Amino acid sequence: MRLADKVALITGGGSGIGRETALLWAHEGAQIVVADVADAAGQAVVEEIIAAGGAAQFVHADVSKGADAQGMVERAERAFGKLNVLFNNAGISHIRDDDAVSTEEEVWDLTMNINLKGVFLGCKYGIPALRRAGGGSIINTASFVALLGAATPQLAYTASKGGVLAMTRELAVIHAREKIRVNALCPGPLRTELLMKYLNTPEKRERRLVHIPMGRFGEAHEIAQAALFLASDESSFTTGATFLVDGGITAAYVTPAES
Ligand code: NAD
């Protein structure tokens, strides 16, 4: 098993990428703490892991609140004795996130607080725990939009993910000699709730698909597989990486559909 004896904390573990990752990592031997604001969904993932013979606990945590971030890390150490892997994955894409003129300040602030400050707080409280464990792996979920601009604007979301990517690089450099690796996972467009509620018509979906060389949306379990590599010791020389899992979208100038 690729994560035997490891304890992993996954934020946003109740849905999408976080859920698939929790199930996969548990299958690979990790003890899992699922942190989420959605209690029923998070608890359901924990029950699924336990039913399959794994070990997991749920903790209610809003990643944008310092006390909650501290509490989720404490829970991992109390429940399983240590923390080896921190997956700062929780994020939102607000339906009213738009261009600079239209986006309300409260949408900007909420997005930044969860997507960017949430990663900072996870690291603020998680890094001391990783030190106590003798090192570890931090994976921050950014996005392909940290690297590419889109004509369908989501300004706050894009800026927050750019911040996650920049912060990840610096964290990687700061903590490299402490055996703490920090990588940014950059998914392309996925067929998850988060994106589909935003691309809510066939026309909007087609407009996005035309840019993806593979001609399809990714699946959450495909991101979980990449996260597994970054969590495991197989990626022992990988830190500060912009780890793209995007169906080729950032490599494309013209896609096969257009040529
Ligand atoms: P999702 O909506 O399926 O899951 C996100 C989870 O985060 C939910 O369970 C939600 O309850 C939780 N969450 C939201 N706010 C929270 C908070 N304040 N504190 C704790 N938990 C909170 O979304 P997903 O597609 O699995 O996205 C996971 C991550 O991947 C996000 O950071 C997202 O920005 C990123 N991402 C998604 C896509 C995509 O196309 N779906 C692409 C690139 C990056």
Coordinates of C-alpha atoms and ligand atoms in Angstrom, one line a residue:
M1 CA 0.0 0.0 0.0
R2 CA 1.3 3.4 -1.1
L3 CA 0.3 5.3 2.0
A4 CA 0.8 2.7 4.8
D5 CA 1.3 4.3 8.3
K6 CA 0.5 7.8 7.1
V7 CA -2.1 10.1 8.6
A8 CA -3.7 12.5 6.1
L9 CA -6.0 15.5 6.7
I10 CA -8.1 16.5 3.7
T11 CA -10.1 19.7 3.6
G12 CA -13.3 19.8 1.6
G13 CA -13.2 16.0 1.9
G14 CA -17.0 15.7 1.7
S15 CA -17.3 16.2 -2.0
G16 CA -15.6 16.0 -5.4
I17 CA -11.8 15.8 -5.4
G18 CA -11.6 15.7 -1.6
R19 CA -14.1 12.8 -1.4
E20 CA -12.4 10.7 -4.1
T21 CA -9.0 11.4 -2.6
A22 CA -10.2 10.4 0.9
L23 CA -11.5 7.1 -0.4
L24 CA -8.4 6.4 -2.5
W25 CA -5.9 7.3 0.2
A26 CA -7.7 5.2 2.7
H27 CA -7.6 2.3 0.3
E28 CA -3.8 2.9 0.1
G29 CA -3.5 2.5 3.8
A30 CA -3.7 6.1 5.1
Q31 CA -5.7 7.1 8.2
I32 CA -7.9 9.9 7.1
V33 CA -9.3 13.0 8.8
V34 CA -12.0 14.6 6.6
A35 CA -12.6 18.3 7.3
D36 CA -15.5 20.1 5.8
V37 CA -18.3 22.6 6.5
A38 CA -20.8 20.1 5.1
D39 CA -21.2 17.8 8.0
A40 CA -23.5 15.1 6.5
A41 CA -21.4 14.8 3.3
G42 CA -18.1 14.6 5.3
Q43 CA -19.5 12.1 7.8
A44 CA -20.8 9.9 4.9
V45 CA -17.3 9.7 3.4
V46 CA -15.9 8.7 6.8
E47 CA -18.6 6.0 7.1
E48 CA -17.8 4.7 3.6
I49 CA -14.1 4.4 4.5
I50 CA -14.9 2.6 7.8
A51 CA -17.3 0.2 6.1
A52 CA -14.5 -0.7 3.6
G53 CA -12.2 -1.5 6.6
G54 CA -10.3 1.8 6.7
A55 CA -9.8 4.3 9.5
A56 CA -11.2 7.8 9.3
Q57 CA -12.7 10.6 11.4
F58 CA -14.8 13.7 10.5
V59 CA -14.2 17.1 11.9
H60 CA -16.3 20.2 11.2
A61 CA -14.0 22.9 10.0
D62 CA -14.4 26.1 8.1
V63 CA -10.9 26.6 6.6
S64 CA -11.3 30.4 6.6
K65 CA -11.4 30.5 10.4
G66 CA -8.2 30.2 12.3
A67 CA -9.7 28.4 15.3
D68 CA -11.3 25.7 13.0
A69 CA -8.0 25.2 11.1
Q70 CA -6.2 24.7 14.4
G71 CA -8.9 22.4 15.6
M72 CA -8.7 20.1 12.5
V73 CA -5.0 19.7 12.9
E74 CA -5.4 19.0 16.6
R75 CA -8.0 16.4 15.8
A76 CA -5.7 14.6 13.4
E77 CA -2.9 14.4 16.0
R78 CA -5.3 13.4 18.8
A79 CA -7.1 10.8 16.7
F80 CA -4.2 9.1 15.0
G81 CA -1.1 10.4 16.9
K82 CA 0.5 12.5 14.1
L83 CA 0.0 14.3 10.8
N84 CA 2.0 13.3 7.7
V85 CA 0.0 14.7 4.8
L86 CA -2.0 17.9 4.6
F87 CA -4.3 18.4 1.6
N88 CA -5.5 22.0 1.5
N89 CA -8.3 21.3 -1.0
A90 CA -11.4 23.1 0.1
G91 CA -12.5 25.8 -2.3
I92 CA -15.5 27.6 -3.7
S93 CA -16.5 29.0 -7.0
H94 CA -19.1 31.7 -6.4
I95 CA -22.0 31.9 -8.8
R96 CA -21.8 35.8 -8.8
D97 CA -18.0 35.8 -9.3
D98 CA -17.6 37.8 -12.6
D99 CA -15.4 40.6 -14.0
A100 CA -14.0 43.5 -12.0
V101 CA -16.9 45.8 -12.7
S102 CA -19.6 43.3 -11.7
T103 CA -18.1 41.3 -8.8
E104 CA -19.3 42.5 -5.4
E105 CA -16.8 43.0 -2.7
E106 CA -18.5 40.4 -0.5
V107 CA -18.0 37.8 -3.2
W108 CA -14.4 38.7 -3.6
D109 CA -13.8 38.6 0.2
L110 CA -15.6 35.3 0.7
T111 CA -13.7 33.7 -2.2
M112 CA -10.3 34.9 -1.0
N113 CA -11.1 33.9 2.6
I114 CA -11.9 30.3 1.7
N115 CA -9.6 29.7 -1.3
L116 CA -6.5 31.6 -0.3
K117 CA -6.6 32.4 3.4
G118 CA -7.9 28.9 4.0
V119 CA -4.7 27.5 2.5
F120 CA -2.5 29.9 4.6
L121 CA -4.4 28.8 7.8
G122 CA -4.0 25.2 7.0
C123 CA -0.3 25.7 6.6
K124 CA -0.1 27.9 9.7
Y125 CA -1.4 25.2 11.9
G126 CA -0.4 22.1 9.8
I127 CA 3.3 22.9 9.4
P128 CA 4.1 22.6 13.2
A129 CA 2.4 19.2 13.2
L130 CA 4.3 18.0 10.1
R131 CA 7.5 19.1 11.9
R132 CA 6.5 17.1 14.9
A133 CA 6.1 14.1 12.6
G134 CA 9.6 14.6 11.1
G135 CA 8.4 16.1 7.8
G136 CA 5.6 15.5 5.4
S137 CA 3.7 16.5 2.3
I138 CA 1.5 19.5 1.8
I139 CA -0.7 19.6 -1.4
N140 CA -2.6 22.8 -2.1
T141 CA -5.3 22.7 -4.7
A142 CA -4.9 25.6 -7.2
S143 CA -6.2 25.3 -10.7
F144 CA -5.3 25.7 -14.3
V145 CA -6.8 29.2 -14.1
A146 CA -3.7 30.2 -12.0
L147 CA -1.9 29.9 -15.4
L148 CA -4.4 30.9 -18.1
G149 CA -6.9 33.7 -18.5
A150 CA -10.5 33.0 -19.6
A151 CA -13.0 35.1 -21.4
T152 CA -15.8 33.8 -19.1
P153 CA -14.6 35.7 -16.0
Q154 CA -14.3 34.5 -12.5
L155 CA -12.0 37.1 -11.3
A156 CA -11.9 36.4 -7.5
Y157 CA -11.5 32.7 -8.1
T158 CA -8.7 33.1 -10.6
A159 CA -6.9 35.6 -8.4
S160 CA -7.3 33.3 -5.4
K161 CA -5.8 30.3 -7.3
G162 CA -2.9 32.5 -8.5
G163 CA -2.2 33.3 -4.9
V164 CA -2.3 29.6 -3.9
L165 CA 0.2 28.8 -6.6
A166 CA 2.6 31.6 -5.6
M167 CA 2.3 30.9 -1.9
T168 CA 3.0 27.2 -2.6
R169 CA 6.3 27.9 -4.3
E170 CA 7.5 30.1 -1.5
L171 CA 6.4 27.6 1.2
A172 CA 8.3 24.8 -0.7
V173 CA 11.5 26.9 -0.6
I174 CA 11.1 27.9 3.0
H175 CA 10.5 24.3 4.3
A176 CA 12.6 22.2 1.9
R177 CA 15.3 21.5 4.5
E178 CA 12.7 20.4 7.0
K179 CA 11.6 17.5 4.8
I180 CA 8.3 19.2 4.3
R181 CA 7.4 19.1 0.6
V182 CA 4.8 21.6 -0.7
N183 CA 3.2 21.2 -4.1
A184 CA 0.3 22.9 -6.0
L185 CA -2.1 20.5 -7.7
C186 CA -3.6 22.3 -10.7
P187 CA -6.7 20.5 -12.1
G188 CA -8.2 21.3 -15.4
P189 CA -11.9 21.6 -15.8
L190 CA -13.7 18.7 -14.1
R191 CA -17.1 17.2 -14.3
T192 CA -17.8 18.1 -10.7
E193 CA -20.6 20.0 -8.9
L194 CA -18.4 23.0 -8.5
L195 CA -17.9 23.6 -12.2
M196 CA -21.1 22.2 -13.6
K197 CA -23.3 24.5 -11.6
Y198 CA -21.3 27.3 -13.2
L199 CA -21.3 25.9 -16.7
N200 CA -25.0 25.3 -16.5
T201 CA -26.0 25.1 -20.2
P202 CA -24.8 22.9 -23.0
E203 CA -23.5 26.0 -24.8
K204 CA -21.3 27.0 -21.9
R205 CA -20.0 23.5 -21.5
E206 CA -19.2 23.3 -25.2
R207 CA -17.4 26.6 -25.0
R208 CA -15.1 25.3 -22.4
L209 CA -14.7 21.8 -24.0
V210 CA -13.4 23.2 -27.2
H211 CA -10.2 24.3 -25.4
I212 CA -9.4 20.9 -23.9
P213 CA -7.3 18.8 -26.3
M214 CA -8.7 15.6 -24.9
G215 CA -12.2 16.9 -25.6
R216 CA -13.7 16.0 -22.3
F217 CA -13.9 17.2 -18.7
G218 CA -11.7 15.5 -16.1
E219 CA -13.1 13.3 -13.3
A220 CA -12.4 13.9 -9.6
H221 CA -10.8 10.4 -9.3
E222 CA -8.2 11.4 -11.9
I223 CA -7.1 14.2 -9.7
A224 CA -7.1 11.9 -6.7
Q225 CA -4.6 9.7 -8.4
A226 CA -2.2 12.7 -8.9
A227 CA -2.7 13.7 -5.3
L228 CA -1.8 10.2 -4.2
F229 CA 1.6 10.5 -6.0
L230 CA 2.2 13.8 -4.3
A231 CA 1.2 12.5 -0.9
S232 CA 3.3 9.4 -1.1
D233 CA 7.1 8.9 -0.8
E234 CA 7.2 8.2 -4.5
S235 CA 7.3 12.0 -5.0
S236 CA 10.2 12.4 -2.5
F237 CA 12.2 14.8 -4.8
T238 CA 9.1 16.8 -5.9
T239 CA 8.5 20.1 -4.2
G240 CA 7.4 23.6 -5.3
A241 CA 5.8 21.9 -8.4
T242 CA 3.0 23.3 -10.5
F243 CA 1.4 19.9 -10.9
L244 CA -0.9 20.1 -13.8
V245 CA -3.6 17.5 -14.4
D246 CA -5.6 19.2 -17.1
G247 CA -6.3 17.1 -20.2
G248 CA -3.7 19.3 -22.0
I249 CA -5.6 22.6 -21.7
T250 CA -2.5 24.6 -20.7
A251 CA -0.4 23.0 -23.5
A252 CA -2.8 24.0 -26.3
Y253 CA -2.8 26.9 -28.6
V254 CA -5.2 25.3 -31.1
T255 CA -7.1 22.2 -30.2
P256 CA -7.8 19.3 -32.6
A257 CA -11.5 20.4 -32.7
E258 CA -10.5 23.8 -34.1
S259 CA -7.7 22.7 -36.5
Ligands
NAD1 P1 -16.7 20.5 -4.6 O1 -17.6 21.6 -4.4 O2 -17.2 19.2 -5.1 O3 -16.0 20.2 -3.1 C1 -15.6 21.2 -2.3 C2 -15.7 20.9 -0.9 O4 -15.2 21.9 -0.1 C3 -17.2 20.7 -0.4 O5 -17.4 19.5 0.3 C4 -17.5 21.9 0.4 O6 -18.5 21.7 1.4 C5 -16.1 22.2 1.0 N1 -16.0 23.5 1.5 C6 -16.4 24.7 0.9 N2 -16.1 25.7 1.7 C7 -15.5 25.3 2.7 C8 -14.9 25.9 3.9 N3 -15.0 27.2 4.1 N4 -14.3 25.1 4.8 C9 -14.2 23.7 4.6 N5 -14.7 23.1 3.6 C10 -15.4 23.9 2.6 O7 -15.5 21.0 -5.4 P2 -14.3 20.2 -6.2 O8 -14.5 20.3 -7.6 O9 -14.0 18.9 -5.6 O10 -13.1 21.3 -5.8 C11 -12.1 21.0 -4.9 C12 -10.9 21.9 -5.1 O11 -10.5 21.8 -6.5 C13 -11.3 23.4 -4.9 O12 -10.2 24.1 -4.3 C14 -11.5 23.9 -6.4 O13 -11.3 25.3 -6.5 C15 -10.5 23.1 -7.1 N6 -10.6 22.9 -8.5 C16 -11.8 22.4 -9.1 C17 -11.9 22.3 -10.4 C18 -13.2 21.8 -11.1 O14 -13.3 21.9 -12.3 N7 -14.1 21.2 -10.3 C19 -10.9 22.7 -11.3 C20 -9.7 23.2 -10.7 C21 -9.6 23.3 -9.3

